[in-house]
Short mmCIF file of C-alpha atoms in Angstrom, two decimals:
data_model
loop_
_atom_site.label_atom_id
_atom_site.label_comp_id
_atom_site.label_asym_id
_atom_site.label_seq_id
_atom_site.Cartn_x
_atom_site.Cartn_y
_atom_site.Cartn_z
CA MET D 1 29.54 15.01 24.96
CA GLY D 2 26.99 14.45 27.73
CA ARG D 3 25.90 18.10 27.57
CA TYR D 4 25.59 17.89 23.79
CA PHE D 5 23.30 14.87 23.90
CA GLY D 6 21.42 16.37 26.85
CA ARG D 7 20.59 19.46 24.78
CA LYS D 8 19.64 17.31 21.81
CA LEU D 9 17.38 15.15 23.98
CA ALA D 10 15.70 18.26 25.43
CA ILE D 11 15.01 19.55 21.92
CA TYR D 12 13.53 16.21 20.87
CA VAL D 13 11.33 16.05 24.00
CA LEU D 14 10.02 19.57 23.29
CA THR D 15 9.39 18.62 19.67
CA PHE D 16 7.54 15.52 20.83
CA VAL D 17 5.26 17.54 23.12
CA VAL D 18 4.41 20.03 20.36
CA ALA D 19 3.87 17.24 17.82
CA VAL D 20 1.58 15.30 20.15
CA THR D 21 -0.45 18.44 20.86
CA LEU D 22 -0.89 19.15 17.15
CA ASN D 23 -1.62 15.47 16.64
CA TRP D 24 -4.49 15.76 19.11
CA LEU D 25 -5.80 19.05 17.68
CA ILE D 26 -5.77 18.37 13.93
CA PRO D 27 -8.35 15.53 13.86
CA ARG D 28 -10.73 17.65 15.90
CA PHE D 29 -10.70 20.33 13.21
CA MET D 30 -11.94 17.77 10.71
CA PRO D 31 -15.57 18.16 9.68
CA GLY D 32 -18.05 15.53 10.84
CA ASP D 33 -18.90 13.62 13.99
CA PRO D 34 -17.36 10.16 14.53
CA VAL D 35 -20.16 9.08 16.90
CA LEU D 36 -22.84 10.14 14.42
CA ARG D 37 -20.94 8.23 11.71
CA MET D 38 -21.07 5.08 13.85
CA LEU D 39 -24.78 5.48 14.52
CA THR D 40 -25.39 5.95 10.79
CA ARG D 41 -23.63 2.67 10.05
CA THR D 42 -25.74 0.81 12.61
CA SER D 43 -28.97 1.88 10.85
CA VAL D 44 -30.99 2.18 14.04
CA SER D 45 -34.71 2.19 13.19
CA ASN D 46 -35.97 3.35 16.60
CA PRO D 47 -35.33 7.11 17.04
CA GLU D 48 -35.63 6.78 20.82
CA ALA D 49 -32.62 4.44 20.91
CA ILE D 50 -30.31 6.96 19.25
CA ALA D 51 -29.91 9.25 22.27
CA PRO D 52 -28.77 6.57 24.76
CA MET D 53 -26.50 4.97 22.14
CA ARG D 54 -24.93 8.35 21.40
CA ALA D 55 -24.35 8.97 25.12
CA TYR D 56 -22.80 5.51 25.46
CA TYR D 57 -20.36 5.97 22.56
CA GLU D 58 -19.40 9.47 23.65
CA ASN D 59 -18.56 8.06 27.07
CA VAL D 60 -16.55 5.21 25.54
CA PHE D 61 -14.51 7.61 23.38
CA GLY D 62 -14.19 10.21 26.14
CA LEU D 63 -16.06 12.88 24.15
CA ASP D 64 -18.55 13.66 26.92
CA VAL D 65 -16.15 16.01 28.77
CA PRO D 66 -14.81 19.50 27.88
CA LEU D 67 -11.98 19.77 25.34
CA TRP D 68 -9.36 20.79 27.91
CA LYS D 69 -10.14 17.67 29.94
CA GLN D 70 -10.06 15.52 26.79
CA TYR D 71 -6.55 16.85 26.15
CA LEU D 72 -5.37 16.04 29.68
CA ASN D 73 -7.00 12.60 29.54
CA TYR D 74 -5.20 11.98 26.24
CA TRP D 75 -1.80 12.54 27.89
CA VAL D 76 -2.74 10.37 30.88
CA GLU D 77 -3.88 7.52 28.64
CA LEU D 78 -0.83 7.96 26.43
CA PHE D 79 1.60 7.44 29.32
CA GLN D 80 -0.35 4.30 30.19
CA GLY D 81 0.12 2.97 26.67
CA ASN D 82 -3.54 3.40 25.73
CA MET D 83 -4.28 5.07 22.39
CA GLY D 84 -8.04 4.64 22.60
CA VAL D 85 -10.55 2.57 20.64
CA SER D 86 -10.95 2.64 16.87
CA VAL D 87 -14.21 4.05 15.51
CA TRP D 88 -13.75 2.29 12.18
CA LEU D 89 -12.98 -1.14 13.68
CA PHE D 90 -14.89 -0.74 16.97
CA PRO D 91 -14.20 -2.14 19.55
CA ALA D 92 -10.63 -2.94 18.46
CA PRO D 93 -7.95 -0.97 20.37
CA VAL D 94 -6.01 1.49 18.22
CA ALA D 95 -2.69 0.02 19.38
CA ASP D 96 -3.64 -3.45 18.10
CA VAL D 97 -4.72 -2.07 14.72
CA ILE D 98 -1.42 -0.18 14.34
CA VAL D 99 0.69 -3.17 15.41
CA ASN D 100 -0.86 -5.25 12.61
CA ALA D 101 0.03 -2.60 10.00
CA VAL D 102 3.51 -1.57 11.19
CA PRO D 103 5.41 -4.60 9.77
CA TYR D 104 4.21 -3.78 6.24
CA THR D 105 5.32 -0.14 6.49
CA LEU D 106 8.70 -1.04 8.03
CA ALA D 107 9.23 -3.65 5.31
CA LEU D 108 8.92 -0.84 2.77
CA LEU D 109 10.73 1.94 4.61
CA LEU D 110 13.86 0.27 5.97
CA PRO D 111 15.06 -1.40 2.74
CA SER D 112 14.14 1.56 0.52
CA ILE D 113 15.81 4.16 2.77
CA LEU D 114 19.00 2.21 3.47
CA LEU D 115 19.50 0.71 0.00
CA SER D 116 18.73 3.95 -1.86
CA TRP D 117 21.14 5.89 0.41
CA TRP D 118 23.92 3.32 -0.05
CA ALA D 119 23.43 2.79 -3.80
CA GLY D 120 22.90 6.49 -4.52
CA ASN D 121 26.12 7.46 -2.75
CA LYS D 122 28.08 4.78 -4.57
CA VAL D 123 26.76 5.66 -8.02
CA GLY D 124 27.12 9.40 -7.36
CA ALA D 125 30.76 8.96 -6.29
CA LEU D 126 31.49 6.93 -9.44
CA ALA D 127 29.70 9.46 -11.66
CA ALA D 128 31.90 12.25 -10.32
CA ARG D 129 35.01 10.64 -11.84
CA ARG D 130 33.65 8.69 -14.82
CA LYS D 131 32.31 10.88 -17.60
CA TRP D 132 30.28 8.18 -19.34
CA LEU D 133 28.46 7.38 -16.14
CA ASP D 134 27.98 11.06 -15.36
CA ASN D 135 26.40 11.64 -18.78
CA THR D 136 23.94 8.77 -18.27
CA ALA D 137 23.30 8.57 -14.51
CA LEU D 138 22.94 12.32 -13.90
CA PRO D 139 19.99 12.97 -16.28
CA VAL D 140 18.25 9.81 -15.05
CA SER D 141 18.81 10.86 -11.42
CA TYR D 142 17.36 14.32 -12.07
CA ALA D 143 14.29 12.75 -13.67
CA LEU D 144 13.83 10.30 -10.81
CA THR D 145 14.22 12.80 -7.97
CA ALA D 146 11.76 15.20 -9.66
CA THR D 147 9.13 12.46 -9.99
CA PRO D 148 6.42 12.35 -7.29
CA TYR D 149 6.24 9.04 -5.43
CA MET D 150 2.56 8.62 -6.28
CA TRP D 151 3.02 9.24 -9.99
CA LEU D 152 5.97 6.86 -10.29
CA GLY D 153 4.00 4.24 -8.37
CA ILE D 154 1.11 4.57 -10.83
CA LEU D 155 3.50 4.23 -13.79
CA LEU D 156 5.13 1.12 -12.31
CA ALA D 157 1.75 -0.42 -11.52
CA TRP D 158 0.58 0.23 -15.07
CA GLY D 159 3.78 -0.85 -16.84
CA LEU D 160 5.01 -3.80 -14.78
CA GLY D 161 1.70 -4.81 -13.29
CA ILE D 162 -1.15 -4.29 -15.75
CA VAL D 163 0.67 -4.29 -19.12
CA ALA D 164 3.51 -6.75 -18.43
CA GLY D 165 1.63 -8.72 -15.79
CA LEU D 166 4.82 -9.37 -13.81
CA PHE D 167 3.67 -8.14 -10.41
CA PRO D 168 0.35 -7.64 -8.60
CA VAL D 169 -0.75 -4.05 -8.15
CA ALA D 170 -2.87 -4.15 -4.99
CA GLY D 171 -2.79 -5.65 -1.51
CA GLY D 172 -0.06 -7.00 0.74
CA TYR D 173 -0.52 -10.61 -0.39
CA SER D 174 -2.86 -12.66 -2.57
CA PHE D 175 -6.51 -12.26 -1.68
CA GLU D 176 -6.86 -16.04 -1.97
CA MET D 177 -4.42 -16.66 0.90
CA ARG D 178 -4.52 -16.39 4.64
CA PRO D 179 -1.38 -15.32 6.56
CA ASN D 180 0.78 -18.34 7.40
CA TRP D 181 4.42 -19.38 7.50
CA SER D 182 4.52 -21.20 4.16
CA TRP D 183 6.92 -20.40 1.31
CA ALA D 184 3.95 -19.73 -0.96
CA PHE D 185 2.72 -16.98 1.36
CA VAL D 186 6.22 -15.48 1.68
CA GLY D 187 6.51 -15.46 -2.11
CA SER D 188 3.16 -13.69 -2.38
CA LEU D 189 4.33 -11.10 0.16
CA ALA D 190 7.51 -10.48 -1.87
CA GLN D 191 5.58 -10.07 -5.14
CA HIS D 192 3.19 -7.52 -3.65
CA TRP D 193 6.05 -5.74 -1.87
CA PHE D 194 8.30 -5.22 -4.88
CA LEU D 195 6.51 -2.45 -6.80
CA PRO D 196 5.91 -0.18 -3.75
CA PHE D 197 9.53 -0.72 -2.72
CA LEU D 198 10.82 0.03 -6.23
CA SER D 199 8.93 3.33 -6.46
CA LEU D 200 10.35 4.51 -3.11
CA PHE D 201 13.85 3.29 -3.94
CA LEU D 202 14.08 4.95 -7.36
CA VAL D 203 12.94 8.42 -6.25
CA ALA D 204 15.26 8.45 -3.22
CA PHE D 205 18.14 6.96 -5.23
CA GLY D 206 18.11 9.83 -7.71
CA GLY D 207 18.43 12.46 -4.97
CA TRP D 208 21.30 10.73 -3.17
CA ALA D 209 23.20 10.16 -6.44
CA ILE D 210 22.97 13.83 -7.44
CA GLY D 211 24.00 15.02 -3.98
CA MET D 212 27.02 12.73 -3.72
CA ARG D 213 28.18 13.52 -7.25
CA ASN D 214 28.19 17.27 -6.56
CA LEU D 215 29.85 16.84 -3.14
CA ILE D 216 32.63 14.65 -4.54
CA ILE D 217 33.43 17.23 -7.25
CA TYR D 218 33.55 19.96 -4.60
CA GLU D 219 35.82 17.91 -2.32
CA LEU D 220 38.22 17.00 -5.15
CA GLU D 221 38.71 20.71 -5.86
CA ALA D 222 39.23 21.61 -2.18
CA ASP D 223 42.58 22.88 -0.86
CA TYR D 224 43.43 19.69 1.01
CA ALA D 225 42.96 17.62 -2.16
CA ASN D 226 45.25 19.93 -4.15
CA TYR D 227 47.80 19.86 -1.31
CA LEU D 228 47.79 16.06 -1.20
CA ALA D 229 48.17 15.94 -4.99
CA ALA D 230 51.14 18.34 -4.80
CA LEU D 231 52.77 16.05 -2.22
CA GLY D 232 52.46 13.15 -4.65
CA ALA D 233 49.68 11.28 -2.82
CA PRO D 234 48.00 8.57 -4.89
CA ARG D 235 44.84 9.67 -6.65
CA ARG D 236 43.00 6.76 -5.05
CA LEU D 237 43.90 8.03 -1.56
CA ILE D 238 42.63 11.53 -2.38
CA ARG D 239 39.35 10.11 -3.66
CA ARG D 240 38.96 8.06 -0.50
CA TYR D 241 39.32 11.17 1.67
CA ALA D 242 36.93 13.06 -0.60
CA PHE D 243 34.34 10.29 -0.32
CA ARG D 244 34.56 10.23 3.48
CA ASN D 245 34.16 14.00 3.75
CA ALA D 246 31.29 14.03 1.26
CA LEU D 247 29.54 11.26 3.18
CA LEU D 248 29.00 13.46 6.24
CA PRO D 249 26.58 15.94 4.57
CA GLN D 250 24.76 12.96 3.10
CA LEU D 251 24.34 11.56 6.60
CA SER D 252 22.87 14.87 7.75
CA GLY D 253 20.67 14.90 4.67
CA LEU D 254 19.33 11.48 5.63
CA ALA D 255 18.02 12.94 8.88
CA LEU D 256 16.45 15.90 7.06
CA GLN D 257 14.85 13.74 4.36
CA LEU D 258 13.51 11.09 6.69
CA GLY D 259 10.14 12.78 7.11
CA VAL D 260 9.80 13.20 3.32
CA LEU D 261 10.59 9.52 2.78
CA VAL D 262 8.06 8.45 5.39
CA ALA D 263 5.40 10.65 3.78
CA GLY D 264 6.29 9.18 0.39
CA ALA D 265 5.90 5.67 1.77
CA LEU D 266 2.44 6.47 3.12
CA VAL D 267 1.29 7.87 -0.24
CA THR D 268 2.78 4.87 -2.06
CA GLU D 269 0.86 2.50 0.20
CA ILE D 270 -2.38 4.23 -0.77
CA VAL D 271 -1.56 3.88 -4.49
CA PHE D 272 -0.95 0.13 -4.16
CA ALA D 273 -3.62 -0.47 -1.46
CA TYR D 274 -0.76 -1.82 0.63
CA PRO D 275 -1.97 -2.66 4.17
CA GLY D 276 0.44 -0.41 6.08
CA LEU D 277 0.08 2.84 8.00
CA GLY D 278 -0.79 4.80 4.85
CA HIS D 279 -3.80 2.56 4.30
CA LEU D 280 -4.85 3.12 7.93
CA ILE D 281 -4.62 6.91 7.51
CA LEU D 282 -6.87 6.77 4.45
CA GLN D 283 -9.42 4.57 6.24
CA ALA D 284 -9.30 6.77 9.36
CA ILE D 285 -10.04 9.90 7.30
CA GLN D 286 -12.85 8.25 5.37
CA ASN D 287 -14.45 6.93 8.56
CA GLN D 288 -13.72 10.02 10.70
CA ASP D 289 -11.76 7.85 13.11
CA PHE D 290 -10.02 10.51 15.24
CA PHE D 291 -8.39 7.99 17.51
CA LEU D 292 -6.87 5.80 14.81
CA LEU D 293 -5.59 8.91 13.01
CA GLN D 294 -4.02 10.16 16.25
CA GLY D 295 -2.41 6.79 16.89
CA VAL D 296 -0.88 6.47 13.42
CA PHE D 297 0.48 10.02 13.46
CA LEU D 298 1.86 9.47 16.95
CA PHE D 299 3.69 6.33 15.86
CA ILE D 300 5.15 8.17 12.85
CA VAL D 301 6.28 11.11 15.00
CA ILE D 302 7.99 8.83 17.52
CA GLY D 303 9.66 6.83 14.74
CA VAL D 304 10.99 9.90 12.90
CA LEU D 305 12.26 11.54 16.10
CA ALA D 306 13.96 8.33 17.27
CA ALA D 307 15.59 7.81 13.88
CA ASN D 308 16.85 11.42 13.81
CA PHE D 309 18.30 11.03 17.31
CA LEU D 310 20.12 7.86 16.25
CA ILE D 311 21.50 9.65 13.19
CA ASP D 312 22.78 12.45 15.46
CA ILE D 313 24.61 9.84 17.55
CA VAL D 314 26.09 8.18 14.46
CA TYR D 315 27.20 11.56 13.10
CA VAL D 316 29.14 12.29 16.29
CA LEU D 317 30.78 8.87 16.17
CA VAL D 318 31.88 9.10 12.52
CA ASP D 319 32.94 12.77 12.46
CA PRO D 320 35.99 13.45 14.68
CA ARG D 321 35.61 17.22 14.15
CA THR D 322 32.32 17.17 16.03
CA ARG D 323 33.88 15.40 19.00
CA THR D 324 36.83 17.83 18.97
CA GLY D 325 34.45 20.80 18.92
CA MET D 326 32.54 19.42 21.90
CA GLN D 327 35.76 18.92 23.86
CA GLY D 328 36.81 22.47 23.08
CA ALA D 329 33.43 23.78 24.14
CA THR D 330 33.76 22.13 27.53
#
């Protein structure tokens, strides 16, 4: 088992190095000059002051050295926990800006991923053995999983927000409030959180329900299910075994879909102007903030890789066949 996790860890480390390198390269292929953008915002009237200001900002952002040295400096600063300074919110450190936005993104991602996976598997398993539910849940699930996150978010904002007036459609909390620990502020957070969460939950729910429904039908027609039925095993026991076996591919699918769900969350945040990482990405692109863009992408890469590694560990723990295969391999 140690060799198995050692190989997995080596793969993830290699993936991390490649992802960080691409993360550093991609913003530098963007058109525009972040330093020039800053000088434009300052509206300097004296042309002679532009040159020293440009030299100062290039030194602050580390842009006054060759690209290969910028890349090496990036790794050195990264291991020291320094992600640079934001161009958009200068002189705020990128790490501080990201820390302020992370709770909003996690508040969307964790409930939507876990609840949609749990509810989708439950409904899909029930639909596989109840015809009335299969005839209703399956078409709805196909419609939901084929719907883009952004489009569903717009529909929910229009229907439940603008037309019905039940929920706000922009921001993380009321613009009239300041963050505090009062029940009124918590209630405002929950109201602004619900529509982005619902759009993520519904799309993911449809995919998990379809997958589990098809897997349960396949497992109930497998040889071991027919053998247990011939031995006179209770139907409930056979379904329980089928559900457990069908759950394993769904667990692997969770690892594969994690990046898609994270991307969907970022797009949904932009639709609802929700102050999470998606909002930071949009602002970083609009303001040509290389360093904030690098920091947000780096955080996402680390989060997705860590979550996939945890899912690999859970898969080994819940699937005895994997452990048996590793023992045989050694």
